[in-house]
mmCIF file of C-alpha atoms in Angstrom:
data_model
loop_
_atom_site.group_PDB
_atom_site.id
_atom_site.type_symbol
_atom_site.label_atom_id
_atom_site.label_comp_id
_atom_site.label_asym_id
_atom_site.label_seq_id
_atom_site.Cartn_x
_atom_site.Cartn_y
_atom_site.Cartn_z
ATOM 1 C CA MET A 1 -24.962 4.141 -26.843
ATOM 2 C CA THR A 2 -26.943 4.704 -23.641
ATOM 3 C CA ILE A 3 -24.988 6.753 -21.125
ATOM 4 C CA ASP A 4 -25.473 5.734 -17.499
ATOM 5 C CA PHE A 5 -23.585 8.549 -15.748
ATOM 6 C CA VAL A 6 -21.402 11.594 -16.516
ATOM 7 C CA ILE A 7 -18.685 13.258 -14.451
ATOM 8 C CA ARG A 8 -18.228 16.825 -15.664
ATOM 9 C CA ASN A 9 -15.383 19.321 -15.329
ATOM 10 C CA ALA A 10 -12.806 16.870 -14.027
ATOM 11 C CA ARG A 11 -9.028 17.003 -14.299
ATOM 12 C CA LEU A 12 -8.078 13.516 -15.363
ATOM 13 C CA GLN A 13 -4.723 12.293 -14.109
ATOM 14 C CA GLY A 14 -2.360 12.337 -17.081
ATOM 15 C CA ARG A 15 -4.395 14.786 -19.197
ATOM 16 C CA GLU A 16 -4.470 18.567 -19.553
ATOM 17 C CA GLY A 17 -7.536 20.763 -19.077
ATOM 18 C CA LEU A 18 -11.038 19.836 -17.949
ATOM 19 C CA ASP A 19 -12.860 16.793 -19.282
ATOM 20 C CA ASP A 20 -16.277 15.195 -19.110
ATOM 21 C CA ILE A 21 -16.273 11.415 -18.632
ATOM 22 C CA ALA A 22 -19.258 9.256 -19.612
ATOM 23 C CA PHE A 23 -19.969 5.805 -18.129
ATOM 24 C CA ALA A 24 -21.900 3.057 -19.876
ATOM 25 C CA GLY A 25 -22.156 -0.592 -18.910
ATOM 26 C CA GLY A 26 -19.481 -0.261 -16.221
ATOM 27 C CA LEU A 27 -16.917 1.146 -18.695
ATOM 28 C CA ILE A 28 -15.637 4.579 -19.641
ATOM 29 C CA ALA A 29 -17.687 5.183 -22.771
ATOM 30 C CA GLY A 30 -16.412 8.626 -23.644
ATOM 31 C CA ILE A 31 -13.972 11.384 -22.681
ATOM 32 C CA ALA A 32 -14.363 14.857 -24.133
ATOM 33 C CA GLU A 33 -13.284 18.380 -23.327
ATOM 34 C CA SER A 34 -15.782 20.006 -20.998
ATOM 35 C CA ALA A 35 -15.794 23.234 -23.001
ATOM 36 C CA ALA A 36 -17.130 21.366 -26.050
ATOM 37 C CA GLY A 37 -20.529 20.837 -24.441
ATOM 38 C CA SER A 38 -20.236 17.079 -24.720
ATOM 39 C CA PHE A 39 -22.590 14.225 -23.752
ATOM 40 C CA VAL A 40 -25.976 15.910 -23.995
ATOM 41 C CA CYS A 41 -28.174 13.381 -22.218
ATOM 42 C CA ASP A 42 -30.595 12.837 -19.357
ATOM 43 C CA ALA A 43 -28.215 10.608 -17.385
ATOM 44 C CA PRO A 44 -27.347 11.487 -13.766
ATOM 45 C CA GLU A 45 -24.187 13.568 -13.485
ATOM 46 C CA ARG A 46 -21.721 14.997 -11.019
ATOM 47 C CA ASP A 47 -19.744 18.226 -11.303
ATOM 48 C CA ALA A 48 -16.137 17.599 -10.309
ATOM 49 C CA LEU A 49 -15.620 21.362 -9.964
ATOM 50 C CA GLY A 50 -12.209 21.218 -11.601
ATOM 51 C CA ASN A 51 -10.829 18.651 -9.174
ATOM 52 C CA LEU A 52 -8.567 15.681 -9.879
ATOM 53 C CA LEU A 53 -10.029 12.368 -11.031
ATOM 54 C CA CYS A 54 -7.629 9.431 -10.870
ATOM 55 C CA ARG A 55 -7.769 5.660 -11.219
ATOM 56 C CA GLY A 56 -7.651 5.372 -7.425
ATOM 57 C CA LEU A 57 -5.192 5.040 -4.594
ATOM 58 C CA VAL A 58 -3.356 1.746 -4.120
ATOM 59 C CA GLU A 59 -1.964 0.223 -0.928
ATOM 60 C CA THR A 60 0.997 -1.990 -1.801
ATOM 61 C CA HIS A 61 1.962 -3.094 1.717
ATOM 62 C CA LEU A 62 -0.624 -3.612 4.432
ATOM 63 C CA HIS A 63 -1.273 -6.016 7.336
ATOM 64 C CA LEU A 64 -5.023 -6.444 7.693
ATOM 65 C CA ASP A 65 -4.764 -9.491 9.940
ATOM 66 C CA LYS A 66 -3.093 -7.696 12.845
ATOM 67 C CA ALA A 67 -4.749 -4.272 12.602
ATOM 68 C CA GLY A 68 -6.514 -2.842 15.616
ATOM 69 C CA ILE A 69 -4.863 -4.976 18.313
ATOM 70 C CA ILE A 70 -3.031 -2.202 20.173
ATOM 71 C CA GLY A 71 -5.340 -2.601 23.178
ATOM 72 C CA ARG A 72 -4.232 -6.232 23.561
ATOM 73 C CA CYS A 73 -0.513 -5.414 23.575
ATOM 74 C CA THR A 74 1.960 -3.735 25.896
ATOM 75 C CA LEU A 75 4.337 -1.089 24.584
ATOM 76 C CA CYS A 76 7.452 -0.428 26.669
ATOM 77 C CA THR A 77 10.460 0.021 24.378
ATOM 78 C CA GLY A 78 8.730 0.775 21.065
ATOM 79 C CA THR A 79 11.262 -1.396 19.243
ATOM 80 C CA LEU A 80 10.834 -3.762 16.310
ATOM 81 C CA ALA A 81 11.677 -6.759 18.506
ATOM 82 C CA GLU A 82 8.947 -5.780 20.956
ATOM 83 C CA ALA A 83 6.428 -5.308 18.149
ATOM 84 C CA VAL A 84 7.168 -8.754 16.701
ATOM 85 C CA ALA A 85 6.996 -10.414 20.156
ATOM 86 C CA GLU A 86 3.777 -8.677 21.245
ATOM 87 C CA THR A 87 2.047 -9.420 17.962
ATOM 88 C CA SER A 88 3.164 -13.054 18.097
ATOM 89 C CA ARG A 89 1.641 -13.378 21.543
ATOM 90 C CA ALA A 90 -1.605 -11.713 20.482
ATOM 91 C CA LYS A 91 -2.121 -13.595 17.228
ATOM 92 C CA ALA A 92 -2.181 -16.968 18.972
ATOM 93 C CA ALA A 93 -5.631 -15.964 20.218
ATOM 94 C CA PHE A 94 -6.970 -14.646 16.904
ATOM 95 C CA THR A 95 -10.212 -16.164 15.647
ATOM 96 C CA GLN A 96 -11.617 -15.933 12.137
ATOM 97 C CA ALA A 97 -14.447 -13.734 13.340
ATOM 98 C CA ASP A 98 -12.076 -11.447 15.220
ATOM 99 C CA VAL A 99 -9.727 -11.006 12.254
ATOM 100 C CA TYR A 100 -12.634 -10.429 9.874
ATOM 101 C CA GLN A 101 -14.212 -7.761 12.062
ATOM 102 C CA ARG A 102 -10.989 -5.787 12.572
ATOM 103 C CA ALA A 103 -9.921 -6.106 8.930
ATOM 104 C CA ALA A 104 -13.339 -5.088 7.618
ATOM 105 C CA HIS A 105 -13.195 -1.881 9.615
ATOM 106 C CA VAL A 106 -9.806 -1.043 8.101
ATOM 107 C CA VAL A 107 -10.927 -1.934 4.580
ATOM 108 C CA GLU A 108 -13.955 0.336 4.914
ATOM 109 C CA GLN A 109 -11.693 3.168 6.074
ATOM 110 C CA ALA A 110 -9.474 2.540 3.047
ATOM 111 C CA ILE A 111 -12.412 2.673 0.631
ATOM 112 C CA VAL A 112 -13.763 5.995 1.905
ATOM 113 C CA ASN A 113 -10.235 7.432 1.727
ATOM 114 C CA GLY A 114 -10.006 6.651 -1.973
ATOM 115 C CA THR A 115 -8.204 3.301 -2.008
ATOM 116 C CA ASN A 116 -9.642 0.798 -4.478
ATOM 117 C CA ARG A 117 -6.872 -1.797 -4.522
ATOM 118 C CA LEU A 118 -4.606 -3.205 -1.845
ATOM 119 C CA ARG A 119 -2.068 -5.924 -1.143
ATOM 120 C CA THR A 120 -2.270 -7.373 2.326
ATOM 121 C CA PHE A 121 0.197 -9.689 4.028
ATOM 122 C CA VAL A 122 -1.385 -12.457 6.067
ATOM 123 C CA GLU A 123 0.740 -14.292 8.632
ATOM 124 C CA ILE A 124 0.587 -18.061 8.312
ATOM 125 C CA ASP A 125 2.465 -20.187 10.869
ATOM 126 C CA GLY A 126 1.910 -22.460 13.820
ATOM 127 C CA ARG A 127 0.575 -19.655 16.009
ATOM 128 C CA ALA A 128 -1.844 -18.059 13.538
ATOM 129 C CA GLY A 129 -2.689 -21.265 11.728
ATOM 130 C CA PHE A 130 -4.939 -20.592 8.736
ATOM 131 C CA ARG A 131 -7.481 -18.591 10.775
ATOM 132 C CA SER A 132 -6.383 -15.154 9.560
ATOM 133 C CA PHE A 133 -5.986 -16.436 6.002
ATOM 134 C CA GLU A 134 -9.511 -17.822 5.886
ATOM 135 C CA ALA A 135 -10.909 -14.594 7.329
ATOM 136 C CA ILE A 136 -9.133 -12.407 4.779
ATOM 137 C CA LYS A 137 -10.193 -14.666 1.887
ATOM 138 C CA ARG A 138 -13.819 -14.221 2.974
ATOM 139 C CA LEU A 139 -13.303 -10.484 3.333
ATOM 140 C CA ARG A 140 -11.813 -10.318 -0.175
ATOM 141 C CA ALA A 141 -14.927 -11.981 -1.576
ATOM 142 C CA ASP A 142 -17.393 -9.906 0.461
ATOM 143 C CA TYR A 143 -15.896 -6.536 -0.543
ATOM 144 C CA ARG A 144 -15.005 -7.340 -4.163
ATOM 145 C CA ALA A 145 -17.598 -4.881 -5.511
ATOM 146 C CA LEU A 146 -15.852 -2.048 -3.682
ATOM 147 C CA ILE A 147 -12.139 -2.897 -3.635
ATOM 148 C CA ASP A 148 -9.665 -5.421 -5.053
ATOM 149 C CA ILE A 149 -7.652 -7.276 -2.409
ATOM 150 C CA GLU A 150 -4.473 -9.236 -3.127
ATOM 151 C CA ILE A 151 -3.259 -11.714 -0.483
ATOM 152 C CA CYS A 152 0.383 -12.381 0.249
ATOM 153 C CA ALA A 153 0.976 -15.521 2.359
ATOM 154 C CA PHE A 154 3.605 -14.257 4.779
ATOM 155 C CA ALA A 155 6.216 -15.728 7.134
ATOM 156 C CA GLN A 156 6.686 -12.973 9.729
ATOM 157 C CA GLU A 157 8.693 -14.944 12.286
ATOM 158 C CA GLY A 158 11.076 -16.926 10.140
ATOM 159 C CA LEU A 159 11.225 -20.259 8.337
ATOM 160 C CA THR A 160 14.317 -22.217 9.344
ATOM 161 C CA ASN A 161 13.494 -21.559 12.976
ATOM 162 C CA ASP A 162 9.765 -22.313 12.618
ATOM 163 C CA PRO A 163 9.093 -25.912 11.501
ATOM 164 C CA GLY A 164 5.935 -26.375 9.458
ATOM 165 C CA THR A 165 5.628 -22.765 8.274
ATOM 166 C CA LEU A 166 7.023 -23.484 4.810
ATOM 167 C CA GLU A 167 4.498 -26.273 4.264
ATOM 168 C CA MET A 168 1.690 -24.021 5.472
ATOM 169 C CA LEU A 169 2.699 -21.298 3.031
ATOM 170 C CA ASP A 170 2.684 -23.866 0.251
ATOM 171 C CA ALA A 171 -0.823 -24.938 1.218
ATOM 172 C CA ALA A 172 -2.023 -21.318 1.259
ATOM 173 C CA LEU A 173 -0.674 -20.794 -2.267
ATOM 174 C CA GLN A 174 -2.722 -23.780 -3.364
ATOM 175 C CA SER A 175 -5.894 -22.399 -1.792
ATOM 176 C CA GLY A 176 -6.191 -18.728 -2.702
ATOM 177 C CA ALA A 177 -3.056 -16.758 -1.847
ATOM 178 C CA ASP A 178 -1.854 -14.605 -4.729
ATOM 179 C CA MET A 179 1.818 -14.469 -3.784
ATOM 180 C CA VAL A 180 4.321 -15.280 -1.043
ATOM 181 C CA GLY A 181 6.409 -13.122 1.288
ATOM 182 C CA GLY A 182 9.192 -13.498 3.777
ATOM 183 C CA CYS A 183 10.986 -11.679 6.564
ATOM 184 C CA PRO A 184 14.694 -12.639 6.543
ATOM 185 C CA TYR A 185 15.673 -10.421 9.477
ATOM 186 C CA THR A 186 13.645 -12.632 11.898
ATOM 187 C CA ASP A 187 15.330 -15.821 10.687
ATOM 188 C CA PRO A 188 18.691 -17.067 12.037
ATOM 189 C CA ASP A 189 19.543 -18.114 8.444
ATOM 190 C CA PRO A 190 18.300 -15.244 6.278
ATOM 191 C CA GLN A 191 19.897 -16.552 3.092
ATOM 192 C CA ALA A 192 18.148 -19.914 3.405
ATOM 193 C CA HIS A 193 14.931 -18.042 4.201
ATOM 194 C CA ILE A 194 15.205 -15.969 1.018
ATOM 195 C CA ALA A 195 15.979 -19.003 -1.134
ATOM 196 C CA ALA A 196 13.044 -20.958 0.298
ATOM 197 C CA ILE A 197 10.591 -18.128 -0.430
ATOM 198 C CA PHE A 198 11.855 -17.871 -3.994
ATOM 199 C CA ASP A 199 11.543 -21.660 -4.369
ATOM 200 C CA LEU A 200 7.887 -21.472 -3.334
ATOM 201 C CA ALA A 201 7.234 -18.554 -5.680
ATOM 202 C CA GLU A 202 8.787 -20.373 -8.618
ATOM 203 C CA ARG A 203 6.837 -23.559 -7.879
ATOM 204 C CA HIS A 204 3.550 -21.666 -7.921
ATOM 205 C CA GLY A 205 4.453 -19.024 -10.523
ATOM 206 C CA VAL A 206 3.723 -16.065 -8.219
ATOM 207 C CA PRO A 207 5.544 -12.832 -7.249
ATOM 208 C CA VAL A 208 7.491 -12.411 -3.997
ATOM 209 C CA ASP A 209 7.640 -9.611 -1.454
ATOM 210 C CA PHE A 210 10.188 -9.328 1.351
ATOM 211 C CA HIS A 211 10.274 -7.238 4.500
ATOM 212 C CA LEU A 212 13.940 -6.379 4.399
ATOM 213 C CA ASP A 213 16.816 -4.639 6.202
ATOM 214 C CA PHE A 214 14.639 -3.081 8.901
ATOM 215 C CA ASP A 215 17.340 -1.259 10.937
ATOM 216 C CA LEU A 216 19.781 1.648 10.551
ATOM 217 C CA ASP A 217 23.062 -0.262 10.504
ATOM 218 C CA PRO A 218 24.451 -0.008 6.966
ATOM 219 C CA GLU A 219 26.240 -3.335 7.447
ATOM 220 C CA GLY A 220 24.759 -6.819 7.272
ATOM 221 C CA SER A 221 22.253 -6.182 4.489
ATOM 222 C CA ASN A 222 20.217 -9.044 3.025
ATOM 223 C CA LEU A 223 19.526 -6.961 -0.061
ATOM 224 C CA PRO A 224 22.477 -8.382 -2.091
ATOM 225 C CA THR A 225 21.057 -11.891 -1.613
ATOM 226 C CA VAL A 226 17.612 -10.816 -2.828
ATOM 227 C CA ILE A 227 19.154 -9.065 -5.837
ATOM 228 C CA ALA A 228 21.301 -12.103 -6.706
ATOM 229 C CA GLU A 229 18.367 -14.541 -6.395
ATOM 230 C CA THR A 230 16.130 -12.272 -8.469
ATOM 231 C CA VAL A 231 18.623 -12.139 -11.333
ATOM 232 C CA ARG A 232 19.614 -15.803 -11.111
ATOM 233 C CA ARG A 233 16.011 -16.952 -11.315
ATOM 234 C CA GLY A 234 14.943 -14.441 -13.963
ATOM 235 C CA TYR A 235 12.463 -12.893 -11.535
ATOM 236 C CA GLN A 236 13.005 -9.266 -12.588
ATOM 237 C CA GLY A 237 9.780 -7.285 -12.309
ATOM 238 C CA ARG A 238 8.215 -9.819 -9.940
ATOM 239 C CA VAL A 239 10.011 -8.895 -6.687
ATOM 240 C CA SER A 240 9.190 -6.137 -4.226
ATOM 241 C CA ILE A 241 10.767 -5.236 -0.919
ATOM 242 C CA GLY A 242 9.454 -3.169 1.974
ATOM 243 C CA HIS A 243 11.086 -0.978 4.623
ATOM 244 C CA VAL A 244 14.786 -1.316 3.570
ATOM 245 C CA THR A 245 15.556 1.391 6.148
ATOM 246 C CA LYS A 246 19.271 0.591 5.908
ATOM 247 C CA LEU A 247 19.209 2.615 2.671
ATOM 248 C CA SER A 248 18.614 5.764 4.716
ATOM 249 C CA ALA A 249 21.953 5.146 6.495
ATOM 250 C CA LEU A 250 24.091 4.898 3.345
ATOM 251 C CA PRO A 251 26.419 7.710 2.175
ATOM 252 C CA LEU A 252 25.452 9.211 -1.181
ATOM 253 C CA GLU A 253 27.973 7.291 -3.286
ATOM 254 C CA ALA A 254 27.164 3.895 -1.733
ATOM 255 C CA PHE A 255 23.457 4.675 -2.011
ATOM 256 C CA ALA A 256 23.768 5.449 -5.708
ATOM 257 C CA VAL A 257 25.552 2.153 -6.364
ATOM 258 C CA THR A 258 22.910 0.187 -4.468
ATOM 259 C CA ALA A 259 20.032 2.045 -6.108
ATOM 260 C CA ARG A 260 21.347 1.202 -9.560
ATOM 261 C CA GLU A 261 21.677 -2.465 -8.565
ATOM 262 C CA ILE A 262 18.032 -2.510 -7.382
ATOM 263 C CA ALA A 263 16.884 -0.808 -10.586
ATOM 264 C CA ASP A 264 18.897 -3.177 -12.804
ATOM 265 C CA ALA A 265 17.337 -6.166 -11.018
ATOM 266 C CA GLY A 266 13.816 -4.801 -11.570
ATOM 267 C CA ILE A 267 13.016 -4.831 -7.858
ATOM 268 C CA ALA A 268 10.341 -2.462 -6.543
ATOM 269 C CA VAL A 269 10.727 -0.720 -3.166
ATOM 270 C CA THR A 270 7.877 0.252 -0.830
ATOM 271 C CA VAL A 271 8.466 2.792 1.926
ATOM 272 C CA LEU A 272 6.316 2.742 5.062
ATOM 273 C CA PRO A 273 6.787 6.200 6.636
ATOM 274 C CA ALA A 274 4.617 5.873 9.744
ATOM 275 C CA THR A 275 6.043 2.529 10.884
ATOM 276 C CA ASP A 276 9.619 3.298 9.918
ATOM 277 C CA LEU A 277 9.551 6.588 11.833
ATOM 278 C CA PHE A 278 7.990 4.992 14.874
ATOM 279 C CA LEU A 279 10.292 1.995 15.240
ATOM 280 C CA THR A 280 13.735 3.152 14.079
ATOM 281 C CA GLY A 281 16.295 5.342 15.803
ATOM 282 C CA ARG A 282 15.136 4.297 19.256
ATOM 283 C CA ASP A 283 18.690 4.248 20.625
ATOM 284 C CA ALA A 284 19.359 7.911 19.708
ATOM 285 C CA THR A 285 19.135 10.502 22.478
ATOM 286 C CA HIS A 286 19.359 13.543 20.169
ATOM 287 C CA LEU A 287 19.307 14.308 16.447
ATOM 288 C CA VAL A 288 17.102 11.244 16.100
ATOM 289 C CA PRO A 289 17.319 9.877 12.530
ATOM 290 C CA ARG A 290 14.234 9.771 10.361
ATOM 291 C CA GLY A 291 15.050 6.185 9.328
ATOM 292 C CA VAL A 292 12.889 6.285 6.198
ATOM 293 C CA ALA A 293 14.335 5.041 2.907
ATOM 294 C CA PRO A 294 14.518 7.944 0.415
ATOM 295 C CA ALA A 295 12.025 6.725 -2.186
ATOM 296 C CA HIS A 296 12.352 9.850 -4.338
ATOM 297 C CA ARG A 297 16.118 9.381 -4.616
ATOM 298 C CA LEU A 298 15.627 5.715 -5.498
ATOM 299 C CA ALA A 299 13.176 6.795 -8.203
ATOM 300 C CA SER A 300 15.784 9.147 -9.678
ATOM 301 C CA HIS A 301 17.935 6.052 -10.294
ATOM 302 C CA GLY A 302 15.112 4.210 -12.043
ATOM 303 C CA VAL A 303 13.697 2.188 -9.122
ATOM 304 C CA LEU A 304 9.942 1.644 -9.036
ATOM 305 C CA THR A 305 8.928 3.122 -5.668
ATOM 306 C CA THR A 306 5.681 3.211 -3.707
ATOM 307 C CA ILE A 307 4.465 4.509 -0.347
ATOM 308 C CA SER A 308 2.065 2.529 1.831
ATOM 309 C CA THR A 309 0.462 2.358 5.277
ATOM 310 C CA ASN A 310 1.784 -0.976 6.587
ATOM 311 C CA ASN A 311 0.093 -1.204 9.988
ATOM 312 C CA VAL A 312 -2.865 0.431 11.745
ATOM 313 C CA LEU A 313 -3.269 0.555 15.536
ATOM 314 C CA ASN A 314 -0.869 -2.198 16.545
ATOM 315 C CA PRO A 315 2.599 -2.407 18.163
ATOM 316 C CA PHE A 316 4.322 -1.689 14.829
ATOM 317 C CA THR A 317 2.283 1.507 14.299
ATOM 318 C CA PRO A 318 -0.034 2.553 17.137
ATOM 319 C CA PHE A 319 -1.997 5.006 14.977
ATOM 320 C CA GLY A 320 -3.484 5.284 11.471
ATOM 321 C CA ASP A 321 -6.644 6.078 9.533
ATOM 322 C CA MET A 322 -5.981 4.429 6.160
ATOM 323 C CA SER A 323 -5.500 7.745 4.362
ATOM 324 C CA LEU A 324 -2.845 7.177 1.707
ATOM 325 C CA LEU A 325 -2.898 10.902 0.953
ATOM 326 C CA ARG A 326 -1.950 11.590 4.559
ATOM 327 C CA MET A 327 0.831 8.990 4.268
ATOM 328 C CA ALA A 328 2.107 10.657 1.084
ATOM 329 C CA ASN A 329 1.993 14.028 2.817
ATOM 330 C CA LEU A 330 3.972 12.588 5.727
ATOM 331 C CA TYR A 331 6.613 11.216 3.371
ATOM 332 C CA ALA A 332 6.936 14.557 1.532
ATOM 333 C CA ASN A 333 7.425 16.300 4.860
ATOM 334 C CA ILE A 334 10.079 13.803 6.005
ATOM 335 C CA ALA A 335 11.897 13.988 2.676
ATOM 336 C CA GLN A 336 11.652 17.807 2.593
ATOM 337 C CA LEU A 337 9.941 17.852 -0.777
ATOM 338 C CA GLY A 338 7.906 20.962 -1.643
ATOM 339 C CA THR A 339 7.959 21.733 -5.375
ATOM 340 C CA ASP A 340 4.998 20.834 -7.577
ATOM 341 C CA GLN A 341 7.165 18.415 -9.542
ATOM 342 C CA ALA A 342 8.435 16.626 -6.427
ATOM 343 C CA LEU A 343 4.958 16.429 -4.838
ATOM 344 C CA ALA A 344 3.505 15.058 -8.087
ATOM 345 C CA GLY A 345 6.212 12.408 -7.969
ATOM 346 C CA VAL A 346 5.091 11.434 -4.473
ATOM 347 C CA PHE A 347 1.474 11.221 -5.689
ATOM 348 C CA ASP A 348 2.651 8.787 -8.370
ATOM 349 C CA MET A 349 3.950 6.530 -5.577
ATOM 350 C CA ILE A 350 0.394 5.930 -4.308
ATOM 351 C CA THR A 351 -1.228 5.770 -7.738
ATOM 352 C CA VAL A 352 0.517 4.960 -11.040
ATOM 353 C CA ASN A 353 3.651 3.436 -9.500
ATOM 354 C CA ALA A 354 1.542 1.343 -7.141
ATOM 355 C CA ASP A 355 -0.635 0.252 -10.063
ATOM 356 C CA ARG A 356 2.484 -0.917 -11.876
ATOM 357 C CA LEU A 357 3.715 -2.835 -8.844
ATOM 358 C CA LEU A 358 0.431 -4.699 -8.583
ATOM 359 C CA GLY A 359 0.272 -5.328 -12.316
ATOM 360 C CA ARG A 360 -2.502 -2.875 -13.259
ATOM 361 C CA SER A 361 -2.427 -0.265 -16.039
ATOM 362 C CA ALA A 362 -0.599 2.910 -15.141
ATOM 363 C CA LEU A 363 -1.746 4.769 -18.245
ATOM 364 C CA PRO A 364 -4.233 7.651 -17.985
ATOM 365 C CA PRO A 365 -7.886 6.550 -17.947
ATOM 366 C CA ALA A 366 -9.091 5.855 -21.494
ATOM 367 C CA ILE A 367 -12.247 4.930 -23.393
ATOM 368 C CA GLY A 368 -12.988 1.252 -22.911
ATOM 369 C CA ASP A 369 -11.347 1.042 -19.496
ATOM 370 C CA PRO A 370 -13.376 -0.005 -16.449
ATOM 371 C CA ALA A 371 -15.177 2.981 -14.964
ATOM 372 C CA THR A 372 -13.105 2.723 -11.783
ATOM 373 C CA LEU A 373 -12.150 6.206 -10.666
ATOM 374 C CA VAL A 374 -11.701 8.322 -7.530
ATOM 375 C CA LEU A 375 -12.434 12.022 -7.198
ATOM 376 C CA LEU A 376 -10.224 14.088 -4.887
ATOM 377 C CA SER A 377 -10.730 17.501 -3.299
ATOM 378 C CA ALA A 378 -7.751 19.096 -5.096
ATOM 379 C CA PRO A 379 -7.103 20.324 -8.646
ATOM 380 C CA SER A 380 -3.726 18.613 -9.076
ATOM 381 C CA ALA A 381 -1.526 15.778 -7.863
ATOM 382 C CA ALA A 382 0.790 18.221 -6.093
ATOM 383 C CA ASN A 383 -2.120 19.893 -4.305
ATOM 384 C CA ALA A 384 -3.520 16.516 -3.332
ATOM 385 C CA VAL A 385 -0.291 15.609 -1.504
ATOM 386 C CA ALA A 386 0.331 19.081 -0.042
ATOM 387 C CA GLY A 387 -3.171 19.417 1.458
ATOM 388 C CA PRO A 388 -3.517 16.589 1.942
ATOM 389 C CA ALA A 389 -6.717 16.304 -0.050
ATOM 390 C CA THR A 390 -9.623 14.055 0.813
ATOM 391 C CA ALA A 391 -11.356 11.577 -1.467
ATOM 392 C CA THR A 392 -14.880 12.837 -2.106
ATOM 393 C CA ALA A 393 -16.381 10.066 -4.231
ATOM 394 C CA ALA A 394 -15.415 6.888 -6.093
ATOM 395 C CA TRP A 395 -16.767 4.451 -8.648
ATOM 396 C CA LYS A 396 -15.795 0.852 -9.345
ATOM 397 C CA ASN A 397 -16.902 -0.591 -12.662
ATOM 398 C CA GLY A 398 -19.393 2.252 -12.909
ATOM 399 C CA HIS A 399 -20.912 1.603 -9.489
ATOM 400 C CA GLN A 400 -20.477 4.353 -6.927
ATOM 401 C CA THR A 401 -18.690 3.010 -3.852
ATOM 402 C CA PHE A 402 -18.931 6.012 -1.500
ATOM 403 C CA ASP A 403 -19.750 9.708 -1.305
ATOM 404 C CA ARG A 404 -18.310 12.290 1.037
ATOM 405 C CA PRO A 405 -20.312 15.520 0.818
ATOM 406 C CA PRO A 406 -18.372 18.704 1.570
ATOM 407 C CA PRO A 407 -18.701 20.001 5.147
ATOM 408 C CA ARG A 408 -21.271 22.705 5.823
ATOM 409 C CA LEU A 409 -20.215 25.846 7.650
ATOM 410 C CA PHE A 410 -22.892 27.627 9.743
ATOM 411 C CA ARG A 411 -22.054 31.333 9.925
ATOM 412 C CA ASN A 412 -25.264 32.616 11.515
ATOM 413 C CA GLU A 413 -24.785 34.393 14.807
ATOM 414 C CA PRO A 414 -26.509 32.747 17.791
ATOM 415 C CA PRO A 415 -29.652 34.518 19.043
ATOM 416 C CA GLY A 416 -29.092 37.333 21.501
#
């Protein structure tokens, strides 16, 4: 075996102690304890200095098509309705080149922050046409050596109220979309909306993802309909839902009942801390609610939970830098989590849980796996969230995708 590269003194996610990891032919060719003096060779190497090496960070809920448009929109109320309306107005003028340029900038930010896989929603309707979809497909191909991109054909503004959208989603699923998503709260007939999305998914044999229950009124939830359709169609393990901020408004007993129903239906939940904080609770004058679904409490009931970025620099979230570690840190702060065990659980929500949601192995890196790994500036998962850490280097199939040298501090006194 000819070794191409060695990472030394790394803490592999899911393993104890320090290990050396050898790459050959784009795969992990060997893993051995660092103290054993393993892999004596002339191959290039990197000292991980005892820091954490993981499979990579994973965005499970992102909108590349409408990132970076905040300068084209007007924010007055900061509400969900305003965000939907302003984005609808702006996207009518999107071009393929415009979407590609903005999305590429966000993807490059994601890569250098340690993300090597993401799921993006792409709005397809009479206003956006297929322009955004075509741009993101080209982006997916152009960046495939650095990051894996999954496309969800998405109906942001309804179905029953938006003639032609259903047929456009169907066409997208025939020409490169990986899955389909809906937004029942923007449709005057949310139950019909949910059923139609499931019908499309079944026809094409793809997963579904819903933006769901995005308010703080515990009444009027569309979640029971999604649960019922999931079970009726045998779609357990192939359904995910985002936001679900109504869950943050439920009393403990009602929450526990609902969490068990979600778990039993095999539905995954993604929490979007930045967006959910920004848009919810706008009518409160004091003791403003956080409005973020408690992912850690859902997890304690057996629900697969993830944390993601959602939007970057648009009316839904007028900030963002594509750091999933910063997003995990934000969630831990909101949820008042501080123990090593709790913080490690939050780290799982942007790594192993997210891998499971997107259908990738959640097991520790092993010999024979693709040499796709990310090195962080922290010795443990808990430290990575608490810092938050930064991603310092990454490899995809043995090819290095970026390098972030440590900052240099100049301590010399100025002359005189």
